[in-house]
């Protein structure tokens, strides 16, 4: 704690806050220590191996799909540079999916910045001992808390610790990438500007799922329903919901972005970097690189076909006619696809259709000469969630 808070920069911040608020420096110091104790990781008792086993169990509904060569390239980069993983955010399982891939290649746990709403007993104690930094969801007006968080991030960067947080700020409600949140990124870029001796690379990270148990609840919340508060009972229900197989979790990494290079683009006339100018540029570039590597899934294509023909139900052959131009376009542009998907093979598309029927996202009517499929009005948001994971690839067709 002394290493984090007893720096000349932080002590100067305390003096400024004391002058502004009329509180004593000693009082502010005690509050700062309590804030740091609340957020800081505490390696100990619960082993990393035990945490990894728990992560594998909780994410048991999915088979992990990632590329070994991408992770090995990041491991080589990590020898000389700290890494900041910035994934998109679709599920509570996202940190577990990323951790599973990195752990298989010998990475230590990232310092994962997560919302304090997930600091549920006993997960709060176990999580802190395995790299989770629980931070408050709202602290805009708490200047001392902001100063402590910024100083702690600077400490982690100074000691070349890998970081991870979710640049959208929360789970997407539509399947599309949400606008990036600048707060934590601005703290990190400011901190890097203080310790530029070693470069830091941001790793844009894409995580999507063939099927997602949470989509129903997300759609209900988007349509005005109340969000269920996180609790021990909520965690039990969430863990139980992962008991049936839901396909694959697809993990892809975009081209890493050097913070040194990003800051070099913001130099003023005297050659001094202006970190705050880099924040929106970096955020936009990271978001674009996430979209670029997000693979096309069979589920996304099936829902694309079903939602692209008005309210009419369609047969499987009609769906193939609708998807024909899209499949050709994907092939011509060499867009990324999931590793189990061959554009010339319609088997995965048919499997995805059957899975969507099983999950009640798609309705099947078999009373006629040929089965027809449709998306009912109450499930259109769920279907659109899957379609929207790839919609950015087709905006400029």
PDB file of C-alpha atoms in Angstrom, residues 165-307:
ATOM      1  CA  UNK A 165     -11.297  -4.608 -18.965  1.00  0.00           C
ATOM      2  CA  UNK A 166     -14.312  -4.224 -21.244  1.00  0.00           C
ATOM      3  CA  UNK A 167     -14.169  -1.110 -23.357  1.00  0.00           C
ATOM      4  CA  UNK A 168     -17.950  -0.944 -23.885  1.00  0.00           C
ATOM      5  CA  UNK A 169     -18.470  -0.516 -20.140  1.00  0.00           C
ATOM      6  CA  UNK A 170     -21.189  -3.183 -20.012  1.00  0.00           C
ATOM      7  CA  UNK A 171     -22.712  -6.044 -21.966  1.00  0.00           C
ATOM      8  CA  UNK A 172     -24.167  -5.188 -25.343  1.00  0.00           C
ATOM      9  CA  UNK A 173     -27.962  -5.242 -25.438  1.00  0.00           C
ATOM     10  CA  UNK A 174     -28.217  -5.450 -29.237  1.00  0.00           C
ATOM     11  CA  UNK A 175     -25.336  -7.662 -30.378  1.00  0.00           C
ATOM     12  CA  UNK A 176     -23.597  -4.657 -31.934  1.00  0.00           C
ATOM     13  CA  UNK A 177     -20.442  -3.205 -30.440  1.00  0.00           C
ATOM     14  CA  UNK A 178     -21.410  -0.370 -28.088  1.00  0.00           C
ATOM     15  CA  UNK A 179     -19.633   3.010 -28.201  1.00  0.00           C
ATOM     16  CA  UNK A 180     -16.372   2.815 -26.218  1.00  0.00           C
ATOM     17  CA  UNK A 181     -16.127   4.248 -22.727  1.00  0.00           C
ATOM     18  CA  UNK A 182     -13.127   6.493 -22.235  1.00  0.00           C
ATOM     19  CA  UNK A 183     -12.739   6.615 -18.428  1.00  0.00           C
ATOM     20  CA  UNK A 184     -10.370   3.750 -17.582  1.00  0.00           C
ATOM     21  CA  UNK A 185      -8.546   4.121 -20.889  1.00  0.00           C
ATOM     22  CA  UNK A 186      -7.768   7.766 -20.130  1.00  0.00           C
ATOM     23  CA  UNK A 187      -6.367   6.795 -16.697  1.00  0.00           C
ATOM     24  CA  UNK A 188      -4.160   4.132 -18.262  1.00  0.00           C
ATOM     25  CA  UNK A 189      -2.842   6.391 -21.013  1.00  0.00           C
ATOM     26  CA  UNK A 190      -2.055   9.089 -18.435  1.00  0.00           C
ATOM     27  CA  UNK A 191      -0.291   6.471 -16.310  1.00  0.00           C
ATOM     28  CA  UNK A 192       1.718   5.197 -19.269  1.00  0.00           C
ATOM     29  CA  UNK A 193       2.787   8.748 -20.045  1.00  0.00           C
ATOM     30  CA  UNK A 194       4.352   8.821 -16.546  1.00  0.00           C
ATOM     31  CA  UNK A 195       6.253   5.543 -17.117  1.00  0.00           C
ATOM     32  CA  UNK A 196       7.099   5.368 -20.841  1.00  0.00           C
ATOM     33  CA  UNK A 197      10.303   3.348 -20.374  1.00  0.00           C
ATOM     34  CA  UNK A 198       8.621   0.137 -21.568  1.00  0.00           C
ATOM     35  CA  UNK A 199       6.018   0.033 -24.283  1.00  0.00           C
ATOM     36  CA  UNK A 200       2.488  -1.174 -23.592  1.00  0.00           C
ATOM     37  CA  UNK A 201       0.393  -2.871 -26.274  1.00  0.00           C
ATOM     38  CA  UNK A 202      -3.403  -2.902 -26.349  1.00  0.00           C
ATOM     39  CA  UNK A 203      -4.850  -6.167 -27.666  1.00  0.00           C
ATOM     40  CA  UNK A 204      -8.299  -5.805 -29.316  1.00  0.00           C
ATOM     41  CA  UNK A 205     -10.196  -8.976 -28.434  1.00  0.00           C
ATOM     42  CA  UNK A 206     -13.388 -10.411 -29.938  1.00  0.00           C
ATOM     43  CA  UNK A 207     -15.526 -12.951 -28.045  1.00  0.00           C
ATOM     44  CA  UNK A 208     -18.798 -14.271 -29.500  1.00  0.00           C
ATOM     45  CA  UNK A 209     -20.931 -17.371 -28.937  1.00  0.00           C
ATOM     46  CA  UNK A 210     -22.885 -19.738 -31.160  1.00  0.00           C
ATOM     47  CA  UNK A 211     -25.802 -19.617 -28.718  1.00  0.00           C
ATOM     48  CA  UNK A 212     -26.048 -17.512 -25.598  1.00  0.00           C
ATOM     49  CA  UNK A 213     -28.215 -18.333 -22.619  1.00  0.00           C
ATOM     50  CA  UNK A 214     -28.297 -14.687 -21.503  1.00  0.00           C
ATOM     51  CA  UNK A 215     -29.864 -13.381 -24.721  1.00  0.00           C
ATOM     52  CA  UNK A 216     -33.405 -13.911 -23.459  1.00  0.00           C
ATOM     53  CA  UNK A 217     -32.774 -11.898 -20.291  1.00  0.00           C
ATOM     54  CA  UNK A 218     -30.859  -9.234 -22.208  1.00  0.00           C
ATOM     55  CA  UNK A 219     -33.748  -8.833 -24.637  1.00  0.00           C
ATOM     56  CA  UNK A 220     -36.246  -8.559 -21.796  1.00  0.00           C
ATOM     57  CA  UNK A 221     -34.146  -5.833 -20.173  1.00  0.00           C
ATOM     58  CA  UNK A 222     -33.821  -3.980 -23.479  1.00  0.00           C
ATOM     59  CA  UNK A 223     -37.603  -4.061 -23.877  1.00  0.00           C
ATOM     60  CA  UNK A 224     -38.124  -2.458 -20.459  1.00  0.00           C
ATOM     61  CA  UNK A 225     -37.850  -5.384 -18.040  1.00  0.00           C
ATOM     62  CA  UNK A 226     -36.034  -5.058 -14.723  1.00  0.00           C
ATOM     63  CA  UNK A 227     -32.476  -6.375 -14.497  1.00  0.00           C
ATOM     64  CA  UNK A 228     -32.089  -9.128 -11.931  1.00  0.00           C
ATOM     65  CA  UNK A 229     -29.669  -8.015  -9.231  1.00  0.00           C
ATOM     66  CA  UNK A 230     -26.473 -10.024  -8.824  1.00  0.00           C
ATOM     67  CA  UNK A 231     -26.536 -12.210  -5.708  1.00  0.00           C
ATOM     68  CA  UNK A 232     -25.510 -15.668  -4.512  1.00  0.00           C
ATOM     69  CA  UNK A 233     -28.861 -17.014  -5.761  1.00  0.00           C
ATOM     70  CA  UNK A 234     -28.332 -15.304  -9.115  1.00  0.00           C
ATOM     71  CA  UNK A 235     -24.866 -16.889  -9.381  1.00  0.00           C
ATOM     72  CA  UNK A 236     -26.324 -20.336  -8.621  1.00  0.00           C
ATOM     73  CA  UNK A 237     -28.999 -19.926 -11.313  1.00  0.00           C
ATOM     74  CA  UNK A 238     -26.421 -18.680 -13.821  1.00  0.00           C
ATOM     75  CA  UNK A 239     -24.115 -21.630 -13.134  1.00  0.00           C
ATOM     76  CA  UNK A 240     -27.025 -24.066 -13.469  1.00  0.00           C
ATOM     77  CA  UNK A 241     -28.044 -22.535 -16.823  1.00  0.00           C
ATOM     78  CA  UNK A 242     -24.664 -23.515 -18.284  1.00  0.00           C
ATOM     79  CA  UNK A 243     -25.347 -27.245 -17.828  1.00  0.00           C
ATOM     80  CA  UNK A 244     -26.473 -27.882 -21.418  1.00  0.00           C
ATOM     81  CA  UNK A 245     -24.212 -27.558 -24.441  1.00  0.00           C
ATOM     82  CA  UNK A 246     -24.608 -24.288 -26.338  1.00  0.00           C
ATOM     83  CA  UNK A 247     -21.979 -24.726 -29.043  1.00  0.00           C
ATOM     84  CA  UNK A 248     -18.693 -22.858 -29.225  1.00  0.00           C
ATOM     85  CA  UNK A 249     -17.219 -19.711 -27.761  1.00  0.00           C
ATOM     86  CA  UNK A 250     -15.146 -18.012 -30.465  1.00  0.00           C
ATOM     87  CA  UNK A 251     -12.102 -15.976 -29.381  1.00  0.00           C
ATOM     88  CA  UNK A 252     -10.087 -13.864 -31.822  1.00  0.00           C
ATOM     89  CA  UNK A 253      -7.349 -11.246 -31.346  1.00  0.00           C
ATOM     90  CA  UNK A 254      -6.885  -8.141 -33.469  1.00  0.00           C
ATOM     91  CA  UNK A 255      -3.578  -6.517 -34.323  1.00  0.00           C
ATOM     92  CA  UNK A 256      -2.011  -5.135 -31.094  1.00  0.00           C
ATOM     93  CA  UNK A 257      -1.811  -1.355 -30.816  1.00  0.00           C
ATOM     94  CA  UNK A 258       1.309   0.271 -29.349  1.00  0.00           C
ATOM     95  CA  UNK A 259       0.627   3.070 -26.857  1.00  0.00           C
ATOM     96  CA  UNK A 260       4.031   4.519 -27.696  1.00  0.00           C
ATOM     97  CA  UNK A 261       3.023   4.820 -31.339  1.00  0.00           C
ATOM     98  CA  UNK A 262      -0.397   6.211 -30.397  1.00  0.00           C
ATOM     99  CA  UNK A 263       1.113   8.949 -28.229  1.00  0.00           C
ATOM    100  CA  UNK A 264       3.651   9.831 -30.921  1.00  0.00           C
ATOM    101  CA  UNK A 265       0.716  10.963 -33.078  1.00  0.00           C
ATOM    102  CA  UNK A 266      -0.320  13.591 -30.494  1.00  0.00           C
ATOM    103  CA  UNK A 267       2.948  15.543 -30.136  1.00  0.00           C
ATOM    104  CA  UNK A 268       2.611  19.316 -29.887  1.00  0.00           C
ATOM    105  CA  UNK A 269       4.931  21.802 -31.596  1.00  0.00           C
ATOM    106  CA  UNK A 270       7.547  21.261 -28.894  1.00  0.00           C
ATOM    107  CA  UNK A 271       7.434  17.460 -29.202  1.00  0.00           C
ATOM    108  CA  UNK A 272       5.519  16.907 -25.950  1.00  0.00           C
ATOM    109  CA  UNK A 273       2.830  14.174 -26.114  1.00  0.00           C
ATOM    110  CA  UNK A 274      -0.766  15.088 -25.232  1.00  0.00           C
ATOM    111  CA  UNK A 275      -2.213  11.887 -23.757  1.00  0.00           C
ATOM    112  CA  UNK A 276      -5.855  13.013 -23.682  1.00  0.00           C
ATOM    113  CA  UNK A 277      -5.844  13.515 -27.461  1.00  0.00           C
ATOM    114  CA  UNK A 278      -4.870   9.873 -27.852  1.00  0.00           C
ATOM    115  CA  UNK A 279      -7.825   8.505 -25.855  1.00  0.00           C
ATOM    116  CA  UNK A 280     -10.651   8.748 -28.466  1.00  0.00           C
ATOM    117  CA  UNK A 281      -8.249   7.781 -31.269  1.00  0.00           C
ATOM    118  CA  UNK A 282      -7.142   4.643 -29.428  1.00  0.00           C
ATOM    119  CA  UNK A 283     -10.695   3.744 -28.400  1.00  0.00           C
ATOM    120  CA  UNK A 284     -12.001   4.037 -31.957  1.00  0.00           C
ATOM    121  CA  UNK A 285      -9.082   2.079 -33.395  1.00  0.00           C
ATOM    122  CA  UNK A 286      -9.533  -0.721 -30.843  1.00  0.00           C
ATOM    123  CA  UNK A 287     -13.257  -0.955 -31.599  1.00  0.00           C
ATOM    124  CA  UNK A 288     -12.596  -1.104 -35.326  1.00  0.00           C
ATOM    125  CA  UNK A 289     -10.010  -3.864 -34.880  1.00  0.00           C
ATOM    126  CA  UNK A 290     -12.432  -5.870 -32.728  1.00  0.00           C
ATOM    127  CA  UNK A 291     -15.061  -5.664 -35.466  1.00  0.00           C
ATOM    128  CA  UNK A 292     -12.517  -6.585 -38.132  1.00  0.00           C
ATOM    129  CA  UNK A 293     -11.624  -9.932 -36.531  1.00  0.00           C
ATOM    130  CA  UNK A 294     -15.108 -10.884 -35.315  1.00  0.00           C
ATOM    131  CA  UNK A 295     -15.916 -14.089 -37.214  1.00  0.00           C
ATOM    132  CA  UNK A 296     -19.121 -14.816 -39.108  1.00  0.00           C
ATOM    133  CA  UNK A 297     -21.075 -17.575 -37.339  1.00  0.00           C
ATOM    134  CA  UNK A 298     -23.740 -19.897 -38.773  1.00  0.00           C
ATOM    135  CA  UNK A 299     -26.246 -18.606 -36.188  1.00  0.00           C
ATOM    136  CA  UNK A 300     -25.696 -15.019 -37.322  1.00  0.00           C
ATOM    137  CA  UNK A 301     -26.268 -15.970 -40.979  1.00  0.00           C
ATOM    138  CA  UNK A 302     -29.418 -17.969 -40.239  1.00  0.00           C
ATOM    139  CA  UNK A 303     -30.989 -15.097 -38.289  1.00  0.00           C
ATOM    140  CA  UNK A 304     -29.839 -12.701 -41.040  1.00  0.00           C
ATOM    141  CA  UNK A 305     -31.870 -14.739 -43.561  1.00  0.00           C
ATOM    142  CA  UNK A 306     -34.948 -15.045 -41.352  1.00  0.00           C
ATOM    143  CA  UNK A 307     -35.076 -11.332 -40.535  1.00  0.00           C
TER     144      UNK A 307
END
